[in-house]
Amino acid sequence: MLQYKHGASETTAALEFAVNSLQVPNVLVVGHSRCGGIQALMSMKSKKDDRSSRTFIRDWVSLGKSARLSTEAAAGNLSFESQCRHCEKESINSSLLNLLTYPWIEERVKEGNLNLHGGYYNFIDCTFEKWTLVYRPGLEGGSKYAIKNRSTWS
Ligand SMILES: [Zn+2]
């Protein structure tokens, strides 16, 4: 859940090298089923939980907050397991939106020289789902995004 202002510096360095120096045409953010991080994010009860956890986890969880909120809005009536599955995919989209907070990534996406893709590996039924984020200028975080070319390999 990298974000321009909060991302881990080594991850940002790798990303910057790939995008600016190697000029890769595609970035793929992959999530997976039964994710322990997402389960922790979805089962965190209160602000108190938030404070008592260690800093790295707290930072990660705070970046995941928007994924949890939109999951609760869209799937709040489903079982905990279904909500986690929803949030696993939602957090991928929120990571893709966070990538757009890097000015040099947004620039290349805007020019059509870089595509941002989401991927979801479900190791329970051995399928891989893939989709592409549609770039919309002026887009900010939250759930205002569109996706295209969703396909599932099994
Ligand atoms: Zn995970």
mmCIF file of C-alpha atoms and ligand atoms in Angstrom:
data_model
loop_
_atom_site.group_PDB
_atom_site.id
_atom_site.type_symbol
_atom_site.label_atom_id
_atom_site.label_comp_id
_atom_site.label_asym_id
_atom_site.label_seq_id
_atom_site.Cartn_x
_atom_site.Cartn_y
_atom_site.Cartn_z
ATOM 1 C CA MET A 1 0.000 0.000 0.000
ATOM 2 C CA LEU A 2 2.722 2.341 -1.038
ATOM 3 C CA GLN A 3 2.022 6.045 -0.925
ATOM 4 C CA TYR A 4 4.163 8.900 -2.169
ATOM 5 C CA LYS A 5 4.657 10.454 1.243
ATOM 6 C CA HIS A 6 4.783 7.290 3.341
ATOM 7 C CA GLY A 7 6.194 4.552 1.138
ATOM 8 C CA ALA A 8 9.147 2.467 2.291
ATOM 9 C CA SER A 9 12.211 4.091 0.725
ATOM 10 C CA GLU A 10 13.725 0.909 -0.750
ATOM 11 C CA THR A 11 10.433 0.056 -2.452
ATOM 12 C CA THR A 12 10.177 3.589 -3.795
ATOM 13 C CA ALA A 13 13.755 3.389 -5.086
ATOM 14 C CA ALA A 14 13.005 0.147 -6.961
ATOM 15 C CA LEU A 15 9.827 1.633 -8.375
ATOM 16 C CA GLU A 16 11.547 4.834 -9.439
ATOM 17 C CA PHE A 17 14.323 2.886 -11.172
ATOM 18 C CA ALA A 18 11.843 0.653 -13.004
ATOM 19 C CA VAL A 19 9.583 3.498 -14.111
ATOM 20 C CA ASN A 20 12.066 6.298 -14.802
ATOM 21 C CA SER A 21 15.235 4.470 -15.830
ATOM 22 C CA LEU A 22 14.010 1.195 -17.327
ATOM 23 C CA GLN A 23 10.758 2.833 -18.493
ATOM 24 C CA VAL A 24 8.730 -0.318 -17.947
ATOM 25 C CA PRO A 25 5.328 -0.134 -19.691
ATOM 26 C CA ASN A 26 3.407 -2.046 -17.009
ATOM 27 C CA VAL A 27 3.196 -2.187 -13.229
ATOM 28 C CA LEU A 28 1.299 -5.078 -11.677
ATOM 29 C CA VAL A 29 0.248 -5.025 -8.019
ATOM 30 C CA VAL A 30 -0.633 -8.527 -6.840
ATOM 31 C CA GLY A 31 -2.718 -9.516 -3.841
ATOM 32 C CA HIS A 32 -3.677 -12.967 -2.668
ATOM 33 C CA SER A 33 -6.332 -15.011 -0.924
ATOM 34 C CA ARG A 34 -6.322 -15.682 2.844
ATOM 35 C CA CYS A 35 -4.129 -12.666 3.442
ATOM 36 C CA GLY A 36 -3.151 -12.361 7.107
ATOM 37 C CA GLY A 37 -2.545 -8.622 6.752
ATOM 38 C CA ILE A 38 -6.051 -8.070 5.409
ATOM 39 C CA GLN A 39 -7.539 -10.246 8.156
ATOM 40 C CA ALA A 40 -5.749 -8.101 10.739
ATOM 41 C CA LEU A 41 -6.958 -4.959 9.011
ATOM 42 C CA MET A 42 -10.563 -6.198 8.898
ATOM 43 C CA SER A 43 -10.645 -7.483 12.475
ATOM 44 C CA MET A 44 -9.065 -4.429 14.091
ATOM 45 C CA LYS A 45 -11.790 -3.258 16.456
ATOM 46 C CA SER A 46 -11.015 0.228 17.621
ATOM 47 C CA LYS A 47 -8.629 3.119 17.713
ATOM 48 C CA LYS A 48 -7.170 1.529 20.847
ATOM 49 C CA ASP A 49 -6.111 -1.542 18.850
ATOM 50 C CA ASP A 50 -4.596 0.855 16.407
ATOM 51 C CA ARG A 51 -2.447 2.554 19.013
ATOM 52 C CA SER A 52 -1.228 -0.581 20.737
ATOM 53 C CA SER A 53 0.151 -2.172 17.584
ATOM 54 C CA ARG A 54 3.675 -1.575 16.420
ATOM 55 C CA THR A 55 4.468 1.337 14.151
ATOM 56 C CA PHE A 56 5.043 -0.569 10.919
ATOM 57 C CA ILE A 57 1.755 -2.416 11.294
ATOM 58 C CA ARG A 58 -0.014 0.786 12.256
ATOM 59 C CA ASP A 59 1.337 2.563 9.177
ATOM 60 C CA TRP A 60 0.287 -0.303 6.964
ATOM 61 C CA VAL A 61 -3.151 -0.441 8.520
ATOM 62 C CA SER A 62 -3.652 3.292 8.200
ATOM 63 C CA LEU A 63 -2.913 3.020 4.471
ATOM 64 C CA GLY A 64 -5.446 0.193 4.316
ATOM 65 C CA LYS A 65 -8.177 2.161 6.004
ATOM 66 C CA SER A 66 -9.837 3.318 2.788
ATOM 67 C CA ALA A 67 -9.950 -0.272 1.509
ATOM 68 C CA ARG A 68 -11.628 -1.350 4.728
ATOM 69 C CA LEU A 69 -14.136 1.511 4.595
ATOM 70 C CA SER A 70 -15.202 0.798 1.041
ATOM 71 C CA THR A 71 -15.370 -2.914 1.831
ATOM 72 C CA GLU A 72 -17.700 -2.210 4.742
ATOM 73 C CA ALA A 73 -19.829 0.003 2.506
ATOM 74 C CA ALA A 74 -20.052 -2.538 -0.323
ATOM 75 C CA ALA A 75 -19.940 -5.868 1.509
ATOM 76 C CA GLY A 76 -20.633 -5.058 5.169
ATOM 77 C CA ASN A 77 -23.596 -7.459 5.265
ATOM 78 C CA LEU A 78 -21.542 -10.464 4.125
ATOM 79 C CA SER A 79 -19.632 -12.970 6.251
ATOM 80 C CA PHE A 80 -16.262 -11.972 7.676
ATOM 81 C CA GLU A 81 -14.539 -14.271 5.191
ATOM 82 C CA SER A 82 -16.338 -12.702 2.222
ATOM 83 C CA GLN A 83 -15.506 -9.242 3.508
ATOM 84 C CA CYS A 84 -11.845 -10.198 3.717
ATOM 85 C CA ARG A 85 -11.923 -11.482 0.127
ATOM 86 C CA HIS A 86 -13.537 -8.234 -0.991
ATOM 87 C CA CYS A 87 -10.961 -6.200 0.947
ATOM 88 C CA GLU A 88 -8.052 -8.201 -0.499
ATOM 89 C CA LYS A 89 -9.060 -6.952 -3.954
ATOM 90 C CA GLU A 90 -10.068 -3.490 -2.767
ATOM 91 C CA SER A 91 -6.632 -2.983 -1.205
ATOM 92 C CA ILE A 92 -5.025 -3.759 -4.568
ATOM 93 C CA ASN A 93 -7.068 -0.980 -6.157
ATOM 94 C CA SER A 94 -6.189 1.352 -3.355
ATOM 95 C CA SER A 95 -2.494 0.522 -3.911
ATOM 96 C CA LEU A 96 -2.918 1.334 -7.608
ATOM 97 C CA LEU A 97 -4.482 4.684 -6.703
ATOM 98 C CA ASN A 98 -1.637 5.317 -4.278
ATOM 99 C CA LEU A 99 0.821 4.739 -7.113
ATOM 100 C CA LEU A 100 -0.828 7.653 -8.907
ATOM 101 C CA THR A 101 0.196 9.909 -5.992
ATOM 102 C CA TYR A 102 3.780 9.661 -7.313
ATOM 103 C CA PRO A 103 4.001 12.578 -9.781
ATOM 104 C CA TRP A 104 6.395 10.720 -12.116
ATOM 105 C CA ILE A 105 4.056 7.720 -12.239
ATOM 106 C CA GLU A 106 0.954 9.822 -12.848
ATOM 107 C CA GLU A 107 2.805 11.634 -15.635
ATOM 108 C CA ARG A 108 3.677 8.440 -17.501
ATOM 109 C CA VAL A 109 0.197 6.978 -16.998
ATOM 110 C CA LYS A 110 -1.333 10.211 -18.294
ATOM 111 C CA GLU A 111 0.894 10.081 -21.386
ATOM 112 C CA GLY A 112 -0.182 6.493 -22.002
ATOM 113 C CA ASN A 113 3.334 5.157 -21.490
ATOM 114 C CA LEU A 114 2.569 3.226 -18.320
ATOM 115 C CA ASN A 115 -0.340 0.958 -17.428
ATOM 116 C CA LEU A 116 -1.293 0.036 -13.885
ATOM 117 C CA HIS A 117 -2.667 -3.458 -13.392
ATOM 118 C CA GLY A 118 -4.127 -5.293 -10.446
ATOM 119 C CA GLY A 119 -3.712 -9.028 -9.959
ATOM 120 C CA TYR A 120 -5.285 -11.397 -7.467
ATOM 121 C CA TYR A 121 -3.871 -14.831 -6.850
ATOM 122 C CA ASN A 122 -6.390 -17.174 -5.283
ATOM 123 C CA PHE A 123 -4.373 -20.155 -4.150
ATOM 124 C CA ILE A 124 -7.450 -21.943 -2.860
ATOM 125 C CA ASP A 125 -8.975 -22.537 -6.285
ATOM 126 C CA CYS A 126 -5.731 -21.832 -8.195
ATOM 127 C CA THR A 127 -6.993 -18.932 -10.269
ATOM 128 C CA PHE A 128 -5.365 -15.642 -11.174
ATOM 129 C CA GLU A 129 -7.509 -12.617 -11.851
ATOM 130 C CA LYS A 130 -6.096 -9.606 -13.651
ATOM 131 C CA TRP A 131 -7.462 -6.145 -14.435
ATOM 132 C CA THR A 132 -6.313 -2.701 -15.538
ATOM 133 C CA LEU A 133 -6.957 0.614 -13.828
ATOM 134 C CA VAL A 134 -8.584 3.270 -15.982
ATOM 135 C CA TYR A 135 -6.831 6.606 -15.516
ATOM 136 C CA ARG A 136 -9.091 9.546 -14.778
ATOM 137 C CA PRO A 137 -7.480 12.963 -14.358
ATOM 138 C CA GLY A 138 -8.140 14.664 -11.064
ATOM 139 C CA LEU A 139 -8.787 11.319 -9.445
ATOM 140 C CA GLU A 140 -8.069 11.177 -5.739
ATOM 141 C CA GLY A 141 -8.107 8.296 -3.250
ATOM 142 C CA GLY A 142 -11.276 6.541 -2.179
ATOM 143 C CA SER A 143 -13.356 4.305 -4.372
ATOM 144 C CA LYS A 144 -13.692 6.547 -7.419
ATOM 145 C CA TYR A 145 -11.894 4.420 -9.936
ATOM 146 C CA ALA A 146 -12.786 2.383 -12.966
ATOM 147 C CA ILE A 147 -11.273 -0.848 -14.150
ATOM 148 C CA LYS A 148 -11.162 -2.540 -17.522
ATOM 149 C CA ASN A 149 -10.025 -5.782 -19.143
ATOM 150 C CA ARG A 150 -10.824 -7.994 -16.190
ATOM 151 C CA SER A 151 -9.927 -11.579 -16.943
ATOM 152 C CA THR A 152 -9.421 -14.746 -14.951
ATOM 153 C CA TRP A 153 -6.884 -17.445 -15.696
ATOM 154 C CA SER A 154 -7.527 -20.856 -14.242
HETATM 155 ZN ZN ZN B 1 -0.909 -11.031 2.318
#
